[in-house]
C-alpha cells in the first residue's frame, strides 16, 4: 500500500516530464555544441536579414522558398564572400609579418628606439612626470605583443589550411540552417513563443528585446567596427604603411573601446611619421583619423541603431569584452545579448511586481 501511494504522489507525472524535458534539452545542446558557432551565426544572420526576406516574400507573391534562396544569395554576396576574402588577406599578411620578424627584416625594437630617441625634451619631461621613463620596458612589451599577434595569425593561417574540410562543413551548416530559418521563420518563432512558460506580455517583451539587441549589435557594433577598420586600412595603404589589412583588423577590434578606439593604432603611427620626418604623412593621417575615422562612430552608429535598444554604452562595452574573453569571436554577439536579456528580465520582473502590488492594494 505504501509503495502504491509513493507511485501516485500528486504531480509526480508533471515532475518527471519536466525532468525529461530538461534532460533531453541538455543532451540535444551537448550534441550540437561542436557546431554552436555555426548555429549562432546562422541565427544571427536570419534575424538581421529577416526584414529583407519578408519584403522579398511579399514582392514574390509569398513564394517563401524562392524568397529565402534570393536572400541567401544576397547574404553570400555581401557578407560571406567579402568576409572570407578579408580573412584570407589578413592571415596572409600576418604570416608574412611573422616571417619578416623571424628573419630580422622587421625589427620593432629598432623602430621604437628610433621614435624615443627623436622625442623632444618636453615629451621626455612629461614622461618623467608620469613615471613612464622606463621606455625599454614599454618597448619590450609592445614589441612582444606585436610579435605574439603576428605569430598567432601565422599559426591560424596554417591551421585553417589544414582544416579546410572543417571550415567547409561549418559554412555548409550556416547556409543550410540559414535557409530554413528564413523560410520557416514565422512558424519557428510562433512555436518558440508558445513553448516558453511566460505570460504573453512577458514573451513579447523578451522576444522584442532579443531581436532588437541582435540587430543593434550587428549594425551598431560590427558594421561600425568594419567601417572604421576599412577606412583605417585604406589610409594606411595610401600612405604606404606595411600590412594595411592587418592594421585594419586591429583598428576594427579596438573600435569597441569608446572615445579612443582605433586611435590606439593610427595615432602612434602618425606620431612615428612626424618624429621621423614624414611630416605631411603624419598630418594627413591625423586629419583623416580625427575628421573621418573618429566621426564614424558618432554619425553612423545612431543612424544604424536608432532607438532599437536602450542598453547603456558602458554595459555594451563590458558585456562585449567579457563575451569575447569567454566565447571568442562569438562573444561579439553573445555578450550583449546576455546583458540585454539580463536587463529585460529584471525590467519585466519589476513591472510584474508593481502590477501585482496595484492589483493587491487596488490603488
PDB file of C-alpha atoms in Angstrom, residues 65-349:
ATOM      1  CA  UNK A  65      11.303  29.134 -50.816  1.00  0.00           C
ATOM      2  CA  UNK A  66      12.285  31.461 -53.669  1.00  0.00           C
ATOM      3  CA  UNK A  67      12.476  34.465 -51.317  1.00  0.00           C
ATOM      4  CA  UNK A  68      14.697  32.503 -48.903  1.00  0.00           C
ATOM      5  CA  UNK A  69      17.008  31.431 -51.743  1.00  0.00           C
ATOM      6  CA  UNK A  70      17.346  35.000 -53.056  1.00  0.00           C
ATOM      7  CA  UNK A  71      18.013  36.306 -49.527  1.00  0.00           C
ATOM      8  CA  UNK A  72      20.617  33.583 -49.020  1.00  0.00           C
ATOM      9  CA  UNK A  73      22.326  34.558 -52.285  1.00  0.00           C
ATOM     10  CA  UNK A  74      22.410  38.219 -51.215  1.00  0.00           C
ATOM     11  CA  UNK A  75      23.939  37.256 -47.845  1.00  0.00           C
ATOM     12  CA  UNK A  76      26.624  35.198 -49.592  1.00  0.00           C
ATOM     13  CA  UNK A  77      27.484  38.054 -51.955  1.00  0.00           C
ATOM     14  CA  UNK A  78      27.559  40.932 -49.449  1.00  0.00           C
ATOM     15  CA  UNK A  79      28.644  39.177 -46.244  1.00  0.00           C
ATOM     16  CA  UNK A  80      30.245  35.750 -46.593  1.00  0.00           C
ATOM     17  CA  UNK A  81      32.382  36.238 -49.717  1.00  0.00           C
ATOM     18  CA  UNK A  82      33.860  39.616 -48.639  1.00  0.00           C
ATOM     19  CA  UNK A  83      34.464  38.293 -45.108  1.00  0.00           C
ATOM     20  CA  UNK A  84      36.221  35.203 -46.473  1.00  0.00           C
ATOM     21  CA  UNK A  85      38.399  37.338 -48.748  1.00  0.00           C
ATOM     22  CA  UNK A  86      39.366  39.756 -45.981  1.00  0.00           C
ATOM     23  CA  UNK A  87      40.120  36.893 -43.589  1.00  0.00           C
ATOM     24  CA  UNK A  88      42.356  35.265 -46.177  1.00  0.00           C
ATOM     25  CA  UNK A  89      44.249  38.524 -46.772  1.00  0.00           C
ATOM     26  CA  UNK A  90      44.560  39.107 -43.022  1.00  0.00           C
ATOM     27  CA  UNK A  91      46.041  35.684 -42.382  1.00  0.00           C
ATOM     28  CA  UNK A  92      48.446  36.017 -45.307  1.00  0.00           C
ATOM     29  CA  UNK A  93      49.674  39.398 -44.066  1.00  0.00           C
ATOM     30  CA  UNK A  94      50.047  38.054 -40.536  1.00  0.00           C
ATOM     31  CA  UNK A  95      52.091  35.150 -41.857  1.00  0.00           C
ATOM     32  CA  UNK A  96      54.320  37.474 -43.907  1.00  0.00           C
ATOM     33  CA  UNK A  97      54.877  39.810 -40.942  1.00  0.00           C
ATOM     34  CA  UNK A  98      55.812  36.838 -38.769  1.00  0.00           C
ATOM     35  CA  UNK A  99      58.307  35.651 -41.409  1.00  0.00           C
ATOM     36  CA  UNK A 100      59.880  39.123 -41.592  1.00  0.00           C
ATOM     37  CA  UNK A 101      60.197  39.220 -37.798  1.00  0.00           C
ATOM     38  CA  UNK A 102      61.801  35.773 -37.735  1.00  0.00           C
ATOM     39  CA  UNK A 103      64.266  36.738 -40.464  1.00  0.00           C
ATOM     40  CA  UNK A 104      65.166  40.014 -38.727  1.00  0.00           C
ATOM     41  CA  UNK A 105      63.950  42.115 -41.629  1.00  0.00           C
ATOM     42  CA  UNK A 106      61.325  43.708 -39.364  1.00  0.00           C
ATOM     43  CA  UNK A 107      62.629  44.903 -36.009  1.00  0.00           C
ATOM     44  CA  UNK A 108      60.021  46.606 -33.839  1.00  0.00           C
ATOM     45  CA  UNK A 109      62.542  47.328 -31.107  1.00  0.00           C
ATOM     46  CA  UNK A 110      64.627  49.376 -33.528  1.00  0.00           C
ATOM     47  CA  UNK A 111      61.577  51.346 -34.659  1.00  0.00           C
ATOM     48  CA  UNK A 112      60.559  52.131 -31.074  1.00  0.00           C
ATOM     49  CA  UNK A 113      64.090  53.165 -30.167  1.00  0.00           C
ATOM     50  CA  UNK A 114      64.189  55.454 -33.184  1.00  0.00           C
ATOM     51  CA  UNK A 115      60.944  57.128 -32.108  1.00  0.00           C
ATOM     52  CA  UNK A 116      62.010  57.504 -28.482  1.00  0.00           C
ATOM     53  CA  UNK A 117      65.400  58.955 -29.434  1.00  0.00           C
ATOM     54  CA  UNK A 118      63.710  61.635 -31.547  1.00  0.00           C
ATOM     55  CA  UNK A 119      61.206  62.707 -28.889  1.00  0.00           C
ATOM     56  CA  UNK A 120      61.548  66.395 -27.908  1.00  0.00           C
ATOM     57  CA  UNK A 121      62.661  67.349 -24.432  1.00  0.00           C
ATOM     58  CA  UNK A 122      59.185  68.435 -23.288  1.00  0.00           C
ATOM     59  CA  UNK A 123      57.799  64.985 -24.127  1.00  0.00           C
ATOM     60  CA  UNK A 124      60.605  63.318 -22.192  1.00  0.00           C
ATOM     61  CA  UNK A 125      59.897  65.604 -19.248  1.00  0.00           C
ATOM     62  CA  UNK A 126      56.208  64.724 -19.407  1.00  0.00           C
ATOM     63  CA  UNK A 127      57.087  61.031 -19.354  1.00  0.00           C
ATOM     64  CA  UNK A 128      59.309  61.655 -16.320  1.00  0.00           C
ATOM     65  CA  UNK A 129      56.447  63.388 -14.524  1.00  0.00           C
ATOM     66  CA  UNK A 130      54.157  60.406 -15.024  1.00  0.00           C
ATOM     67  CA  UNK A 131      56.937  57.925 -14.178  1.00  0.00           C
ATOM     68  CA  UNK A 132      56.966  56.499 -17.708  1.00  0.00           C
ATOM     69  CA  UNK A 133      60.682  56.750 -18.207  1.00  0.00           C
ATOM     70  CA  UNK A 134      61.253  53.012 -18.382  1.00  0.00           C
ATOM     71  CA  UNK A 135      60.996  53.139 -22.157  1.00  0.00           C
ATOM     72  CA  UNK A 136      62.881  49.899 -22.554  1.00  0.00           C
ATOM     73  CA  UNK A 137      60.167  48.010 -20.672  1.00  0.00           C
ATOM     74  CA  UNK A 138      57.368  49.685 -22.667  1.00  0.00           C
ATOM     75  CA  UNK A 139      59.225  48.984 -25.880  1.00  0.00           C
ATOM     76  CA  UNK A 140      59.723  45.348 -24.898  1.00  0.00           C
ATOM     77  CA  UNK A 141      56.056  44.831 -24.053  1.00  0.00           C
ATOM     78  CA  UNK A 142      54.775  46.482 -27.240  1.00  0.00           C
ATOM     79  CA  UNK A 143      57.197  44.538 -29.380  1.00  0.00           C
ATOM     80  CA  UNK A 144      56.302  41.291 -27.637  1.00  0.00           C
ATOM     81  CA  UNK A 145      52.603  41.951 -28.155  1.00  0.00           C
ATOM     82  CA  UNK A 146      53.045  42.609 -31.873  1.00  0.00           C
ATOM     83  CA  UNK A 147      55.218  39.512 -32.273  1.00  0.00           C
ATOM     84  CA  UNK A 148      52.663  37.332 -30.495  1.00  0.00           C
ATOM     85  CA  UNK A 149      49.853  38.747 -32.639  1.00  0.00           C
ATOM     86  CA  UNK A 150      51.647  38.024 -35.888  1.00  0.00           C
ATOM     87  CA  UNK A 151      52.661  34.581 -34.601  1.00  0.00           C
ATOM     88  CA  UNK A 152      49.025  33.848 -33.707  1.00  0.00           C
ATOM     89  CA  UNK A 153      47.852  34.866 -37.179  1.00  0.00           C
ATOM     90  CA  UNK A 154      50.546  32.782 -38.816  1.00  0.00           C
ATOM     91  CA  UNK A 155      49.513  29.751 -36.752  1.00  0.00           C
ATOM     92  CA  UNK A 156      45.879  30.338 -37.660  1.00  0.00           C
ATOM     93  CA  UNK A 157      46.771  30.550 -41.336  1.00  0.00           C
ATOM     94  CA  UNK A 158      48.448  27.138 -41.166  1.00  0.00           C
ATOM     95  CA  UNK A 159      45.658  25.560 -39.114  1.00  0.00           C
ATOM     96  CA  UNK A 160      42.941  26.869 -41.436  1.00  0.00           C
ATOM     97  CA  UNK A 161      44.825  25.480 -44.392  1.00  0.00           C
ATOM     98  CA  UNK A 162      44.984  22.111 -42.671  1.00  0.00           C
ATOM     99  CA  UNK A 163      41.331  22.194 -41.569  1.00  0.00           C
ATOM    100  CA  UNK A 164      39.692  23.297 -44.791  1.00  0.00           C
ATOM    101  CA  UNK A 165      37.190  20.452 -44.565  1.00  0.00           C
ATOM    102  CA  UNK A 166      36.035  21.528 -41.079  1.00  0.00           C
ATOM    103  CA  UNK A 167      35.638  25.106 -42.301  1.00  0.00           C
ATOM    104  CA  UNK A 168      33.579  23.967 -45.286  1.00  0.00           C
ATOM    105  CA  UNK A 169      31.358  21.879 -43.000  1.00  0.00           C
ATOM    106  CA  UNK A 170      30.721  24.885 -40.739  1.00  0.00           C
ATOM    107  CA  UNK A 171      29.965  27.076 -43.753  1.00  0.00           C
ATOM    108  CA  UNK A 172      27.557  24.485 -45.144  1.00  0.00           C
ATOM    109  CA  UNK A 173      25.751  24.293 -41.781  1.00  0.00           C
ATOM    110  CA  UNK A 174      25.445  28.090 -41.645  1.00  0.00           C
ATOM    111  CA  UNK A 175      23.972  28.339 -45.148  1.00  0.00           C
ATOM    112  CA  UNK A 176      21.773  25.253 -44.829  1.00  0.00           C
ATOM    113  CA  UNK A 177      20.344  26.271 -41.464  1.00  0.00           C
ATOM    114  CA  UNK A 178      20.021  29.888 -42.548  1.00  0.00           C
ATOM    115  CA  UNK A 179      17.782  28.905 -45.469  1.00  0.00           C
ATOM    116  CA  UNK A 180      15.312  27.096 -43.228  1.00  0.00           C
ATOM    117  CA  UNK A 181      15.441  29.763 -40.515  1.00  0.00           C
ATOM    118  CA  UNK A 182      14.432  32.325 -43.136  1.00  0.00           C
ATOM    119  CA  UNK A 183      11.806  30.242 -44.901  1.00  0.00           C
ATOM    120  CA  UNK A 184      10.168  28.876 -41.741  1.00  0.00           C
ATOM    121  CA  UNK A 185      10.787  31.887 -39.508  1.00  0.00           C
ATOM    122  CA  UNK A 186       7.129  32.593 -38.744  1.00  0.00           C
ATOM    123  CA  UNK A 187       6.360  29.044 -37.643  1.00  0.00           C
ATOM    124  CA  UNK A 188       9.579  28.679 -35.664  1.00  0.00           C
ATOM    125  CA  UNK A 189       9.078  31.976 -33.848  1.00  0.00           C
ATOM    126  CA  UNK A 190       5.475  31.123 -33.033  1.00  0.00           C
ATOM    127  CA  UNK A 191       6.440  27.665 -31.732  1.00  0.00           C
ATOM    128  CA  UNK A 192       9.195  29.018 -29.500  1.00  0.00           C
ATOM    129  CA  UNK A 193       6.954  31.733 -28.105  1.00  0.00           C
ATOM    130  CA  UNK A 194       4.174  29.290 -27.277  1.00  0.00           C
ATOM    131  CA  UNK A 195       6.606  26.851 -25.615  1.00  0.00           C
ATOM    132  CA  UNK A 196       8.088  29.419 -23.221  1.00  0.00           C
ATOM    133  CA  UNK A 197       6.155  29.307 -19.910  1.00  0.00           C
ATOM    134  CA  UNK A 198       5.661  33.061 -19.517  1.00  0.00           C
ATOM    135  CA  UNK A 199       2.752  35.447 -19.747  1.00  0.00           C
ATOM    136  CA  UNK A 200       2.063  36.759 -23.272  1.00  0.00           C
ATOM    137  CA  UNK A 201       3.258  40.291 -22.492  1.00  0.00           C
ATOM    138  CA  UNK A 202       6.462  38.899 -20.960  1.00  0.00           C
ATOM    139  CA  UNK A 203       7.137  36.761 -24.028  1.00  0.00           C
ATOM    140  CA  UNK A 204       6.590  39.733 -26.317  1.00  0.00           C
ATOM    141  CA  UNK A 205       8.952  41.901 -24.277  1.00  0.00           C
ATOM    142  CA  UNK A 206      11.703  39.265 -24.230  1.00  0.00           C
ATOM    143  CA  UNK A 207      11.464  38.482 -27.955  1.00  0.00           C
ATOM    144  CA  UNK A 208      11.362  42.160 -28.838  1.00  0.00           C
ATOM    145  CA  UNK A 209      14.460  42.884 -26.749  1.00  0.00           C
ATOM    146  CA  UNK A 210      16.274  39.814 -28.105  1.00  0.00           C
ATOM    147  CA  UNK A 211      15.770  40.669 -31.797  1.00  0.00           C
ATOM    148  CA  UNK A 212      16.450  44.382 -31.177  1.00  0.00           C
ATOM    149  CA  UNK A 213      19.742  43.728 -29.443  1.00  0.00           C
ATOM    150  CA  UNK A 214      20.886  41.259 -32.128  1.00  0.00           C
ATOM    151  CA  UNK A 215      20.237  43.784 -34.875  1.00  0.00           C
ATOM    152  CA  UNK A 216      21.693  46.656 -32.861  1.00  0.00           C
ATOM    153  CA  UNK A 217      24.835  44.648 -32.065  1.00  0.00           C
ATOM    154  CA  UNK A 218      25.451  43.690 -35.675  1.00  0.00           C
ATOM    155  CA  UNK A 219      24.557  47.066 -37.166  1.00  0.00           C
ATOM    156  CA  UNK A 220      25.790  49.319 -34.409  1.00  0.00           C
ATOM    157  CA  UNK A 221      28.936  47.468 -33.338  1.00  0.00           C
ATOM    158  CA  UNK A 222      30.121  45.109 -36.064  1.00  0.00           C
ATOM    159  CA  UNK A 223      29.257  47.369 -39.013  1.00  0.00           C
ATOM    160  CA  UNK A 224      30.767  50.443 -37.355  1.00  0.00           C
ATOM    161  CA  UNK A 225      33.893  48.450 -36.487  1.00  0.00           C
ATOM    162  CA  UNK A 226      34.187  47.195 -40.079  1.00  0.00           C
ATOM    163  CA  UNK A 227      33.779  50.709 -41.482  1.00  0.00           C
ATOM    164  CA  UNK A 228      36.349  52.203 -39.118  1.00  0.00           C
ATOM    165  CA  UNK A 229      38.779  49.372 -39.799  1.00  0.00           C
ATOM    166  CA  UNK A 230      38.279  49.665 -43.569  1.00  0.00           C
ATOM    167  CA  UNK A 231      38.850  53.428 -43.514  1.00  0.00           C
ATOM    168  CA  UNK A 232      41.953  52.999 -41.371  1.00  0.00           C
ATOM    169  CA  UNK A 233      43.313  50.282 -43.641  1.00  0.00           C
ATOM    170  CA  UNK A 234      42.618  52.448 -46.695  1.00  0.00           C
ATOM    171  CA  UNK A 235      44.570  55.430 -45.377  1.00  0.00           C
ATOM    172  CA  UNK A 236      47.404  53.155 -44.223  1.00  0.00           C
ATOM    173  CA  UNK A 237      47.576  51.651 -47.720  1.00  0.00           C
ATOM    174  CA  UNK A 238      47.559  55.104 -49.318  1.00  0.00           C
ATOM    175  CA  UNK A 239      50.401  56.237 -47.050  1.00  0.00           C
ATOM    176  CA  UNK A 240      52.457  53.114 -47.765  1.00  0.00           C
ATOM    177  CA  UNK A 241      52.210  51.526 -44.303  1.00  0.00           C
ATOM    178  CA  UNK A 242      53.118  47.841 -44.375  1.00  0.00           C
ATOM    179  CA  UNK A 243      50.361  45.213 -43.834  1.00  0.00           C
ATOM    180  CA  UNK A 244      47.340  47.576 -44.060  1.00  0.00           C
ATOM    181  CA  UNK A 245      44.808  44.735 -43.758  1.00  0.00           C
ATOM    182  CA  UNK A 246      46.418  43.595 -40.508  1.00  0.00           C
ATOM    183  CA  UNK A 247      46.244  47.120 -39.083  1.00  0.00           C
ATOM    184  CA  UNK A 248      42.673  47.496 -40.359  1.00  0.00           C
ATOM    185  CA  UNK A 249      41.611  44.378 -38.471  1.00  0.00           C
ATOM    186  CA  UNK A 250      43.290  45.648 -35.294  1.00  0.00           C
ATOM    187  CA  UNK A 251      41.527  49.022 -35.614  1.00  0.00           C
ATOM    188  CA  UNK A 252      38.201  47.261 -36.158  1.00  0.00           C
ATOM    189  CA  UNK A 253      38.627  45.310 -32.909  1.00  0.00           C
ATOM    190  CA  UNK A 254      39.799  48.338 -30.922  1.00  0.00           C
ATOM    191  CA  UNK A 255      36.848  50.410 -32.186  1.00  0.00           C
ATOM    192  CA  UNK A 256      34.837  48.670 -29.439  1.00  0.00           C
ATOM    193  CA  UNK A 257      36.527  50.996 -26.967  1.00  0.00           C
ATOM    194  CA  UNK A 258      34.615  54.272 -26.666  1.00  0.00           C
ATOM    195  CA  UNK A 259      36.251  57.619 -27.457  1.00  0.00           C
ATOM    196  CA  UNK A 260      39.771  56.297 -28.168  1.00  0.00           C
ATOM    197  CA  UNK A 261      39.179  53.032 -30.043  1.00  0.00           C
ATOM    198  CA  UNK A 262      41.019  52.885 -33.371  1.00  0.00           C
ATOM    199  CA  UNK A 263      43.129  55.926 -32.393  1.00  0.00           C
ATOM    200  CA  UNK A 264      45.262  53.490 -30.380  1.00  0.00           C
ATOM    201  CA  UNK A 265      46.576  52.330 -33.757  1.00  0.00           C
ATOM    202  CA  UNK A 266      46.590  55.297 -36.142  1.00  0.00           C
ATOM    203  CA  UNK A 267      47.781  57.917 -33.622  1.00  0.00           C
ATOM    204  CA  UNK A 268      51.106  56.173 -32.753  1.00  0.00           C
ATOM    205  CA  UNK A 269      51.721  55.646 -36.480  1.00  0.00           C
ATOM    206  CA  UNK A 270      51.046  59.345 -37.110  1.00  0.00           C
ATOM    207  CA  UNK A 271      53.472  60.262 -34.318  1.00  0.00           C
ATOM    208  CA  UNK A 272      56.059  57.942 -35.846  1.00  0.00           C
ATOM    209  CA  UNK A 273      55.649  59.741 -39.172  1.00  0.00           C
ATOM    210  CA  UNK A 274      56.101  63.139 -37.543  1.00  0.00           C
ATOM    211  CA  UNK A 275      59.195  62.308 -35.482  1.00  0.00           C
ATOM    212  CA  UNK A 276      60.889  60.534 -38.392  1.00  0.00           C
ATOM    213  CA  UNK A 277      60.492  63.491 -40.752  1.00  0.00           C
ATOM    214  CA  UNK A 278      57.472  62.303 -42.761  1.00  0.00           C
ATOM    215  CA  UNK A 279      55.589  65.468 -41.820  1.00  0.00           C
ATOM    216  CA  UNK A 280      52.875  65.505 -44.481  1.00  0.00           C
ATOM    217  CA  UNK A 281      52.076  61.810 -43.956  1.00  0.00           C
ATOM    218  CA  UNK A 282      51.672  62.406 -40.224  1.00  0.00           C
ATOM    219  CA  UNK A 283      49.451  65.454 -40.735  1.00  0.00           C
ATOM    220  CA  UNK A 284      47.286  63.650 -43.303  1.00  0.00           C
ATOM    221  CA  UNK A 285      46.887  60.617 -41.028  1.00  0.00           C
ATOM    222  CA  UNK A 286      45.933  62.751 -38.005  1.00  0.00           C
ATOM    223  CA  UNK A 287      43.442  64.793 -40.036  1.00  0.00           C
ATOM    224  CA  UNK A 288      41.903  61.669 -41.573  1.00  0.00           C
ATOM    225  CA  UNK A 289      41.788  59.916 -38.198  1.00  0.00           C
ATOM    226  CA  UNK A 290      40.051  62.804 -36.434  1.00  0.00           C
ATOM    227  CA  UNK A 291      37.743  64.035 -39.202  1.00  0.00           C
ATOM    228  CA  UNK A 292      36.816  60.730 -40.864  1.00  0.00           C
ATOM    229  CA  UNK A 293      37.541  57.676 -38.710  1.00  0.00           C
ATOM    230  CA  UNK A 294      36.737  59.419 -35.432  1.00  0.00           C
ATOM    231  CA  UNK A 295      33.373  60.716 -36.632  1.00  0.00           C
ATOM    232  CA  UNK A 296      32.124  57.379 -37.965  1.00  0.00           C
ATOM    233  CA  UNK A 297      31.072  56.207 -34.519  1.00  0.00           C
ATOM    234  CA  UNK A 298      29.204  59.437 -33.723  1.00  0.00           C
ATOM    235  CA  UNK A 299      27.471  59.701 -37.093  1.00  0.00           C
ATOM    236  CA  UNK A 300      26.958  56.132 -38.284  1.00  0.00           C
ATOM    237  CA  UNK A 301      26.024  54.351 -35.056  1.00  0.00           C
ATOM    238  CA  UNK A 302      22.897  56.448 -34.264  1.00  0.00           C
ATOM    239  CA  UNK A 303      21.703  56.035 -37.869  1.00  0.00           C
ATOM    240  CA  UNK A 304      22.152  52.250 -37.823  1.00  0.00           C
ATOM    241  CA  UNK A 305      20.939  51.559 -34.293  1.00  0.00           C
ATOM    242  CA  UNK A 306      18.346  54.285 -33.771  1.00  0.00           C
ATOM    243  CA  UNK A 307      16.205  53.502 -30.745  1.00  0.00           C
ATOM    244  CA  UNK A 308      16.224  49.712 -31.133  1.00  0.00           C
ATOM    245  CA  UNK A 309      17.985  49.205 -27.826  1.00  0.00           C
ATOM    246  CA  UNK A 310      18.359  51.312 -24.714  1.00  0.00           C
ATOM    247  CA  UNK A 311      21.350  49.450 -23.278  1.00  0.00           C
ATOM    248  CA  UNK A 312      23.955  51.942 -21.985  1.00  0.00           C
ATOM    249  CA  UNK A 313      27.185  52.096 -23.974  1.00  0.00           C
ATOM    250  CA  UNK A 314      29.314  51.121 -20.975  1.00  0.00           C
ATOM    251  CA  UNK A 315      27.212  47.959 -20.450  1.00  0.00           C
ATOM    252  CA  UNK A 316      27.572  47.048 -24.124  1.00  0.00           C
ATOM    253  CA  UNK A 317      31.337  47.592 -23.916  1.00  0.00           C
ATOM    254  CA  UNK A 318      31.851  45.472 -20.793  1.00  0.00           C
ATOM    255  CA  UNK A 319      29.470  42.747 -21.988  1.00  0.00           C
ATOM    256  CA  UNK A 320      31.163  42.606 -25.386  1.00  0.00           C
ATOM    257  CA  UNK A 321      34.674  42.379 -23.959  1.00  0.00           C
ATOM    258  CA  UNK A 322      33.548  39.773 -21.425  1.00  0.00           C
ATOM    259  CA  UNK A 323      31.798  37.802 -24.144  1.00  0.00           C
ATOM    260  CA  UNK A 324      34.923  37.828 -26.308  1.00  0.00           C
ATOM    261  CA  UNK A 325      37.052  36.714 -23.358  1.00  0.00           C
ATOM    262  CA  UNK A 326      34.776  33.718 -22.714  1.00  0.00           C
ATOM    263  CA  UNK A 327      33.373  32.794 -26.135  1.00  0.00           C
ATOM    264  CA  UNK A 328      35.979  34.178 -28.526  1.00  0.00           C
ATOM    265  CA  UNK A 329      34.715  35.871 -31.701  1.00  0.00           C
ATOM    266  CA  UNK A 330      31.175  34.700 -30.965  1.00  0.00           C
ATOM    267  CA  UNK A 331      31.248  36.898 -27.861  1.00  0.00           C
ATOM    268  CA  UNK A 332      30.634  39.922 -30.113  1.00  0.00           C
ATOM    269  CA  UNK A 333      27.013  38.804 -30.158  1.00  0.00           C
ATOM    270  CA  UNK A 334      26.658  36.564 -27.094  1.00  0.00           C
ATOM    271  CA  UNK A 335      27.908  39.159 -24.595  1.00  0.00           C
ATOM    272  CA  UNK A 336      25.471  41.984 -25.484  1.00  0.00           C
ATOM    273  CA  UNK A 337      22.582  39.504 -25.859  1.00  0.00           C
ATOM    274  CA  UNK A 338      23.157  38.114 -22.354  1.00  0.00           C
ATOM    275  CA  UNK A 339      23.364  41.668 -20.987  1.00  0.00           C
ATOM    276  CA  UNK A 340      20.150  42.622 -22.799  1.00  0.00           C
ATOM    277  CA  UNK A 341      18.314  39.541 -21.551  1.00  0.00           C
ATOM    278  CA  UNK A 342      19.530  40.253 -18.009  1.00  0.00           C
ATOM    279  CA  UNK A 343      18.230  43.806 -18.106  1.00  0.00           C
ATOM    280  CA  UNK A 344      14.989  42.809 -19.848  1.00  0.00           C
ATOM    281  CA  UNK A 345      14.271  40.007 -17.359  1.00  0.00           C
ATOM    282  CA  UNK A 346      14.735  42.310 -14.368  1.00  0.00           C
ATOM    283  CA  UNK A 347      12.669  45.022 -16.028  1.00  0.00           C
ATOM    284  CA  UNK A 348       9.848  42.529 -16.636  1.00  0.00           C
ATOM    285  CA  UNK A 349      10.158  41.310 -13.043  1.00  0.00           C
TER     286      UNK A 349
END
